[in-house]
Tab-separated table of C-alpha atoms in Angstrom:
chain	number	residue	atom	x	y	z
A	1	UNK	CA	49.620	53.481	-30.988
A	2	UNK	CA	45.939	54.197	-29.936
A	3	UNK	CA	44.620	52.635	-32.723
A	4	UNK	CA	47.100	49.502	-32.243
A	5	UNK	CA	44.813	49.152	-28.821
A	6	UNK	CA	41.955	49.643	-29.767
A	7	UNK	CA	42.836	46.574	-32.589
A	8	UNK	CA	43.770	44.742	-29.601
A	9	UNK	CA	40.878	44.655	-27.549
A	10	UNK	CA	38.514	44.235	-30.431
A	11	UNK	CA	40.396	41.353	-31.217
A	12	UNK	CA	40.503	40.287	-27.098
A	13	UNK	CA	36.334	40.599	-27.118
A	14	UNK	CA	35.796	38.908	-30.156
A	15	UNK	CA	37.761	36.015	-28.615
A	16	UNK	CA	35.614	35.909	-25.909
A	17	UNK	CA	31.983	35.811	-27.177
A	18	UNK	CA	33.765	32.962	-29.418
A	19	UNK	CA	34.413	31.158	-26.030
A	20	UNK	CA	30.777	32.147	-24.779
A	21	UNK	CA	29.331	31.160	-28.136
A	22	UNK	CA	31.081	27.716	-27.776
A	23	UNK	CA	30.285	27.499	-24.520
A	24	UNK	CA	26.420	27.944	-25.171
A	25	UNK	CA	26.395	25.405	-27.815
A	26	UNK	CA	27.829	22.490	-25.838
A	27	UNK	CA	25.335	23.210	-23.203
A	28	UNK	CA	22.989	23.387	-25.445
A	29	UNK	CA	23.829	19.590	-27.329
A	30	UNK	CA	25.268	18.177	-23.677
A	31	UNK	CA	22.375	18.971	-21.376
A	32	UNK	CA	20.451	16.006	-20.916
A	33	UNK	CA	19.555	12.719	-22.615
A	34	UNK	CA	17.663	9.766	-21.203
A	35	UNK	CA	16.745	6.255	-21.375
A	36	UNK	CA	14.575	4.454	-18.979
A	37	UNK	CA	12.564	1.039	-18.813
A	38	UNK	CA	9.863	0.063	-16.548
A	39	UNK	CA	8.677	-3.889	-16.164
A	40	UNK	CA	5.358	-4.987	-14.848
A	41	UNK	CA	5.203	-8.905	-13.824
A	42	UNK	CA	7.316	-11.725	-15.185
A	43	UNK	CA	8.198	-12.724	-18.637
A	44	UNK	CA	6.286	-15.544	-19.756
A	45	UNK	CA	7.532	-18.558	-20.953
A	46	UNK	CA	6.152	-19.998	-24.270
A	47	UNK	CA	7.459	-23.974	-22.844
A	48	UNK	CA	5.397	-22.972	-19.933
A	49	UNK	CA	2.031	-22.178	-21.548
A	50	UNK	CA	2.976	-24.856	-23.973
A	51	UNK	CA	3.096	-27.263	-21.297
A	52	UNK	CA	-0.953	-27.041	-20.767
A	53	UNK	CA	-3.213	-29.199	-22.463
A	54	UNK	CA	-6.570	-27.471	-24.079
A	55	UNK	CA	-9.693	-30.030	-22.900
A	56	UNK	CA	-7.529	-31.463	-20.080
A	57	UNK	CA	-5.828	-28.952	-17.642
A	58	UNK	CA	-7.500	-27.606	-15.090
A	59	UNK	CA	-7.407	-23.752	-13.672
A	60	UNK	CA	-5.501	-25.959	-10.212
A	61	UNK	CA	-2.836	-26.764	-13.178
A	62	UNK	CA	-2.887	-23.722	-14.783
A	63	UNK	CA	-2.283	-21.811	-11.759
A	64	UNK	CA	0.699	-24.454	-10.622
A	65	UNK	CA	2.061	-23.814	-13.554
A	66	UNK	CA	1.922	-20.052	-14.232
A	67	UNK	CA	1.068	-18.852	-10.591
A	68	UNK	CA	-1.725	-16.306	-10.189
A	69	UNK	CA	-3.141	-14.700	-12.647
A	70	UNK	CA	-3.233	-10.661	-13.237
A	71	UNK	CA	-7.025	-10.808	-14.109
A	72	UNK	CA	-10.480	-13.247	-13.870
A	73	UNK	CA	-13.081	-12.075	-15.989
A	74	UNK	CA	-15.840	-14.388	-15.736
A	75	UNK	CA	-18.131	-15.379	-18.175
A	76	UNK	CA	-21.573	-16.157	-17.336
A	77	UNK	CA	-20.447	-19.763	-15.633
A	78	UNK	CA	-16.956	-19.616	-17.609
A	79	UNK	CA	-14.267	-17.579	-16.778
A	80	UNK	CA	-11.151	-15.974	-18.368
A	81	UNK	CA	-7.749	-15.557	-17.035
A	82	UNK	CA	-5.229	-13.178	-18.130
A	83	UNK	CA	-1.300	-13.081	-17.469
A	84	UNK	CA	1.060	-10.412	-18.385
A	85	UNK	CA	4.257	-9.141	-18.794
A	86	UNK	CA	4.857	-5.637	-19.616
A	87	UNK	CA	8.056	-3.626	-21.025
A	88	UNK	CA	8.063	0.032	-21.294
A	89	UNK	CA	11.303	1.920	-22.888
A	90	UNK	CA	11.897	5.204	-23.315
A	91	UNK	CA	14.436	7.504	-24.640
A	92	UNK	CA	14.491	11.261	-25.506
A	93	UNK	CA	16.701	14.221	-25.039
A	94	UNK	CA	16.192	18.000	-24.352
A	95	UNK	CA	17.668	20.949	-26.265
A	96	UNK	CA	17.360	23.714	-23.519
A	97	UNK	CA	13.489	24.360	-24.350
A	98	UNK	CA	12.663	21.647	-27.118
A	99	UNK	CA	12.513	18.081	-25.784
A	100	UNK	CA	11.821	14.691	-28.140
A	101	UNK	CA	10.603	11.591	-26.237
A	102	UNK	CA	9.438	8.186	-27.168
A	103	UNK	CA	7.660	5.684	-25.584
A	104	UNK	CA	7.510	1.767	-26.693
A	105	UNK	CA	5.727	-0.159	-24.873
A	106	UNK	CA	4.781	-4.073	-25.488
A	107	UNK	CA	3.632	-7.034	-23.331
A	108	UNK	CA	3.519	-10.720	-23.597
A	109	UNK	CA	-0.213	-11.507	-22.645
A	110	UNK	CA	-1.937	-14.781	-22.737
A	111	UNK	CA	-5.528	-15.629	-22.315
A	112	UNK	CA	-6.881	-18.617	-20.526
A	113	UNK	CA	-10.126	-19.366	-21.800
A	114	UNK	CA	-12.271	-22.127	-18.898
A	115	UNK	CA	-15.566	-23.733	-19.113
A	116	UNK	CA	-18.047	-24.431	-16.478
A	117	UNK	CA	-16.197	-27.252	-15.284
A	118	UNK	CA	-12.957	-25.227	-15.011
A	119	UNK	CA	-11.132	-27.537	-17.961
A	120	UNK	CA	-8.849	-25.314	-19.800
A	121	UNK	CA	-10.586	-24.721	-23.249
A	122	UNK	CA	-9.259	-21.984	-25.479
A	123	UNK	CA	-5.477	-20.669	-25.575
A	124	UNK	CA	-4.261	-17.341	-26.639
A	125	UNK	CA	-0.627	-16.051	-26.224
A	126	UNK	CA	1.110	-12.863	-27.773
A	127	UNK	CA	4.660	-12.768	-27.293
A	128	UNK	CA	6.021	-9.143	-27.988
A	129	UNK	CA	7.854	-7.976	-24.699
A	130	UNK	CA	11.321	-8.822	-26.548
A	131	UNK	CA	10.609	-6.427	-29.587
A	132	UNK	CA	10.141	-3.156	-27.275
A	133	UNK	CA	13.014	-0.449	-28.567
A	134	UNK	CA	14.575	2.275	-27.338
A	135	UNK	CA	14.619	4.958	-30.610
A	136	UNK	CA	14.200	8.450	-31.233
A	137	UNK	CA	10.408	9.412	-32.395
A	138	UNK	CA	11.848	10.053	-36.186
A	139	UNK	CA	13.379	6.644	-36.472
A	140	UNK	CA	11.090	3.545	-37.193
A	141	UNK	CA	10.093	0.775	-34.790
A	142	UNK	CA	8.389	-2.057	-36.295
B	1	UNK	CA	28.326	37.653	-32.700
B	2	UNK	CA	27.239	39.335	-30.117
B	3	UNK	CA	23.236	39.174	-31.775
B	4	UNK	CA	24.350	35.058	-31.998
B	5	UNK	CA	25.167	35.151	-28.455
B	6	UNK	CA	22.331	37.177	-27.481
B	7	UNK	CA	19.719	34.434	-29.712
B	8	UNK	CA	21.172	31.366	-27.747
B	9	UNK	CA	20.829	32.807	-24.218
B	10	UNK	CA	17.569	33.475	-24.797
B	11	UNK	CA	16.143	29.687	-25.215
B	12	UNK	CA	18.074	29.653	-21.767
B	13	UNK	CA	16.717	32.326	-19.939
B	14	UNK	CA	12.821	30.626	-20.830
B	15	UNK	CA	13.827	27.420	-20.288
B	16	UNK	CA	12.255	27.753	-16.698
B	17	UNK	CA	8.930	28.799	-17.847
B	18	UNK	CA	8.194	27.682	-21.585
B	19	UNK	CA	8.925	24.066	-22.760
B	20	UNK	CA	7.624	22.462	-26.148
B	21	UNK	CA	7.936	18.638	-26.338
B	22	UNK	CA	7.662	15.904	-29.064
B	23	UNK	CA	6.490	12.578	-27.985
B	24	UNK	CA	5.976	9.535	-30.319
B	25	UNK	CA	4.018	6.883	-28.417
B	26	UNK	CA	3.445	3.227	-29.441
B	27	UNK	CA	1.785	0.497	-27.684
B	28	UNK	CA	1.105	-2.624	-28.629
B	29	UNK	CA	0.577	-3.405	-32.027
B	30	UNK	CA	-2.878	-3.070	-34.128
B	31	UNK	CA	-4.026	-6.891	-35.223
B	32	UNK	CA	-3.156	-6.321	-39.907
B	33	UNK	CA	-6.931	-5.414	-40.822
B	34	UNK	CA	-6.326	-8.068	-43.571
B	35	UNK	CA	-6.161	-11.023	-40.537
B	36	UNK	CA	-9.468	-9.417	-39.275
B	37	UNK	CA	-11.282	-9.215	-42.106
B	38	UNK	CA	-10.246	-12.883	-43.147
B	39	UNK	CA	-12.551	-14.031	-39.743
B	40	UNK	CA	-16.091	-15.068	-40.805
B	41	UNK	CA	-18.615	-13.694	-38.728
B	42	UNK	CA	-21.216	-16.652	-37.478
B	43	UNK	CA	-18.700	-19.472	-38.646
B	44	UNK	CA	-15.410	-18.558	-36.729
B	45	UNK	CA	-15.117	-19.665	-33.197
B	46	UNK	CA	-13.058	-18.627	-30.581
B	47	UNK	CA	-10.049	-21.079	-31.138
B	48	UNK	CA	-9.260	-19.834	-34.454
B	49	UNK	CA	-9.430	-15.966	-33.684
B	50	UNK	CA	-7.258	-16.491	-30.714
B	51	UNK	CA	-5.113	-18.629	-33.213
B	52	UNK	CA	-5.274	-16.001	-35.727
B	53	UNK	CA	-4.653	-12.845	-33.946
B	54	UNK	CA	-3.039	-13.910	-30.508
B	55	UNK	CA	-4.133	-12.871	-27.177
B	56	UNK	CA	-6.132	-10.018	-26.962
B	57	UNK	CA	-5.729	-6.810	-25.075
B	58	UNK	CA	-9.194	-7.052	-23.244
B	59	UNK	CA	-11.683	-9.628	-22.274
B	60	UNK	CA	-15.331	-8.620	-20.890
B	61	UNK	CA	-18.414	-10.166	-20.669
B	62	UNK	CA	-20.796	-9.661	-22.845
B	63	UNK	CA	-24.531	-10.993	-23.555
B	64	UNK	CA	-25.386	-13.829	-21.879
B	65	UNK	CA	-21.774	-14.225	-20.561
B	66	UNK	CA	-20.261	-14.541	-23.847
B	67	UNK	CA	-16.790	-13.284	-24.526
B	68	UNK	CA	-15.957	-9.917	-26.006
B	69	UNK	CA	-12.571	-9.821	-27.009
B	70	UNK	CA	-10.527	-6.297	-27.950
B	71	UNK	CA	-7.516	-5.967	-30.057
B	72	UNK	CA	-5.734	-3.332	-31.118
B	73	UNK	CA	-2.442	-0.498	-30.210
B	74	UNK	CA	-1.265	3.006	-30.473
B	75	UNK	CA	1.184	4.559	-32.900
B	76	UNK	CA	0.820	8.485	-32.474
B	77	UNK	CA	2.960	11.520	-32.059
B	78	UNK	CA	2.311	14.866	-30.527
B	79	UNK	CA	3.042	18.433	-29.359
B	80	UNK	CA	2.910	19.224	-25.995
B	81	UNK	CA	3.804	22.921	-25.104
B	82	UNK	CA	3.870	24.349	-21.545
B	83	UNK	CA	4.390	27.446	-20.463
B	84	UNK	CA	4.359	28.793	-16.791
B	85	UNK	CA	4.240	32.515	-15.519
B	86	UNK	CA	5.032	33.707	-12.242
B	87	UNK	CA	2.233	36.088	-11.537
B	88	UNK	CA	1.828	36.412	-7.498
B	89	UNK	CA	5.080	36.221	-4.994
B	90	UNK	CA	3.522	32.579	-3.618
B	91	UNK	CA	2.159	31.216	-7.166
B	92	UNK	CA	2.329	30.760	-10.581
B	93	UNK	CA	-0.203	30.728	-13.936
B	94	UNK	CA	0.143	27.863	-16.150
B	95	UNK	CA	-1.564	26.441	-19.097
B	96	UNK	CA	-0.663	23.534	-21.223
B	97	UNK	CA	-1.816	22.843	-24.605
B	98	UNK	CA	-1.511	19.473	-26.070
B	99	UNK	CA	-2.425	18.448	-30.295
B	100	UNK	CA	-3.454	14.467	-29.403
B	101	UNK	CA	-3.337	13.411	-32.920
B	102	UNK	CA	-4.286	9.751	-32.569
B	103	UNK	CA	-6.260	7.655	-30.148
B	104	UNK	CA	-6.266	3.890	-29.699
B	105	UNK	CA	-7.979	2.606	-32.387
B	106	UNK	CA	-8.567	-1.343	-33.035
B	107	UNK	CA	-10.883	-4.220	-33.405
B	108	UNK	CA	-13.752	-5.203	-30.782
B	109	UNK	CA	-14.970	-8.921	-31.424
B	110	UNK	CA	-18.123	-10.004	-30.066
B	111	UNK	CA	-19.217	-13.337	-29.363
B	112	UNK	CA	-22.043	-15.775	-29.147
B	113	UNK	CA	-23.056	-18.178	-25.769
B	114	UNK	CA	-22.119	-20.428	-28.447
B	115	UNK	CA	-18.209	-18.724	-29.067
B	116	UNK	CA	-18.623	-18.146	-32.481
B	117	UNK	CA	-17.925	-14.727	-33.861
B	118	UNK	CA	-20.804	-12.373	-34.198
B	119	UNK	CA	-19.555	-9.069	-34.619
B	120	UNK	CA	-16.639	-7.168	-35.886
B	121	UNK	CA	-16.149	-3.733	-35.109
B	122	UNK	CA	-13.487	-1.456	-35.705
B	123	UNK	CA	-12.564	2.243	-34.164
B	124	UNK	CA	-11.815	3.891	-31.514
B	125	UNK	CA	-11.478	1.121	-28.737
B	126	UNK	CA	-12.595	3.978	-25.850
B	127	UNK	CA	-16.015	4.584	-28.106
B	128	UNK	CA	-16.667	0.921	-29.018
B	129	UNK	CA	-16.293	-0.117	-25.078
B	130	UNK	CA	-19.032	2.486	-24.517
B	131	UNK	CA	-20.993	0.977	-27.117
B	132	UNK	CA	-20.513	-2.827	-26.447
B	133	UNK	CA	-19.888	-3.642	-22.849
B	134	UNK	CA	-22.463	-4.864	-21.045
B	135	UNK	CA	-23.842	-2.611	-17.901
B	136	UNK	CA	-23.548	-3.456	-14.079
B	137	UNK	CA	-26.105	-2.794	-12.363
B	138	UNK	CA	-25.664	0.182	-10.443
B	139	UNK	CA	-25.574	0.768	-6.797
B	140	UNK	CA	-27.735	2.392	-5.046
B	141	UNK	CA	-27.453	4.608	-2.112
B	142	UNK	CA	-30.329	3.433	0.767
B	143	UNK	CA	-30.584	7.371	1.648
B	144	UNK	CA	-32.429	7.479	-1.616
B	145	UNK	CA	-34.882	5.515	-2.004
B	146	UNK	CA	-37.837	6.976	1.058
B	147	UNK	CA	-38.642	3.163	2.543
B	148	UNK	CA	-35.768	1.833	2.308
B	149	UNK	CA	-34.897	-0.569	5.581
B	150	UNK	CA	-32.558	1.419	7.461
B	151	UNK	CA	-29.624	-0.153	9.710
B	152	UNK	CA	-30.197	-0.594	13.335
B	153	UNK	CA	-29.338	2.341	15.254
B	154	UNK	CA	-27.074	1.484	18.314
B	155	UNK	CA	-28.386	3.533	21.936
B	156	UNK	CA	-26.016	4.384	24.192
């Protein structure tokens, strides 16, 4: 009889560290994941800084046409202008102590290149806002 | 089970004051050396580098006004661990200790007056901006320098 009991409970406890042990685990896999994006400026539009003509638009056109810029650098009497558009995403999750993040973060920039006279001269545009990911730091991103 | 148990509430029990994190960063995208090394230096102008490579990530002036242009992006991962102790009923001791395996590294392109490419440097972007950017003149406090005009003093 006593030892029917004692059977009993034993078998009552181990039941409920299985519960705890369960327990532990899902909070352990369920406690937090995360995605986030931030955006700086507008995208820019490759009709839009197609639209200008090297050796004939002016930095009055350019800036009708794109608005004002994020930067000037000038250049001795030439000058430089700079617009932007910046993506940011990133995803991660936390194991109670151990966390993995990533961070991806491209832009779409383009580079206004002026002479003396202000005439548009030189043209450079990277487009690469639209390949940004959201991935885990062990899977490739291009 | 119980030394199971005991193993998983531990994690839980630091989680307050120790946390170790992985972080893969990547920014932008390094110019393929290959496109780089394809640009001749005193021959290619500034058309066909912007042509080549795309818009850069930095413009500054250098000599004589002349463009410097800066490629380049960041694909590293690292530890970070932090741990924080209680040690005073108002405060706490902490220390963080972070492995930076990578830096940006990329391509600085200097320019002639004339906008032809001169130089081609590659490396840590940080170092070469040291190295290549042309100096502002600095300012000066007045206080410094003994005859210095000084402003007008109002009287009462």
């Amino acid at each position: 009889m006593r030892a029917r009991m004692a059977t009993t409970a034993r078998i009552g406890y181990e039941a409920r560290m299985r519960h705890l042990l369960v327990a532990l685990i899902a909070a352990a896999f369920l406690s937090s994941c995360f995605i986030s994006r931030d955006r700086a400026n507008e995208p820019l539009r490759k009709e839009q800084i197609d639209s200008l003509s090297v050796g004939t638009s002016t930095a009055t056109d350019v800036a009708n046409t794109l608005g004002a810029p994020t930067e000037v650098v000038q250049l001795g009497k030439r000058s430089a202008w700079r617009y932007d558009f910046t993506t940011k995403k990133m995803s991660g999750f936390t194991l109670i102590v151990i966390s993995f993040l990533n961070t991806d973060q491209r832009s779409d920039r383009c580079w206004l290149f002026f002479d003396e006279t202000n005439v548009l001269r030189h043209v450079g545009s990277t487009l690469d806002a639209e390949d940004t990911r959201y991935a885990m730091p062990w899977q490739d991103v291009d | 089970m119980q030394r199971i148990a005991a193993s998983l509430a531990i994690p839980f029990l630091c989680a307050s004051c120790v946390s170790f994190a992985y972080q893969r960063e990547i920014i932008e995208r390094e110019p393929e050396a290959a496109l780089v090394e394809g640009l001749a230096a005193g021959h290619t102008d500034l058309g066909h580098v912007l042509d080549v490579l795309g818009a850069p990530i930095e413009v500054w002036e250098g000599a004589d006004g002349a463009p410097v242009l800066t490629y380049g992006g960041l694909r590293a991962g690292r530890w970070n661990i932090d741990v924080s102790l209680p040690v005073v009923d108002n405060g706490s001791a902490s220390f963080s200790y972070t492995d930076t395996r990578a830096r940006t590294r990329g391509f600085v392109l200097i320019f002639g007056s004339d906008l032809r490419l001169d130089i081609v440097r590659a490396g840590n972007l940080a170092d070469l901006r040291r190295r290549y950017e042309r100096r502002s003149p600095a300012s000066v406090d007045d206080e410094a320098i003994p005859n210095a005009p000084r402003p007008a003093q109002e009287k009462p």
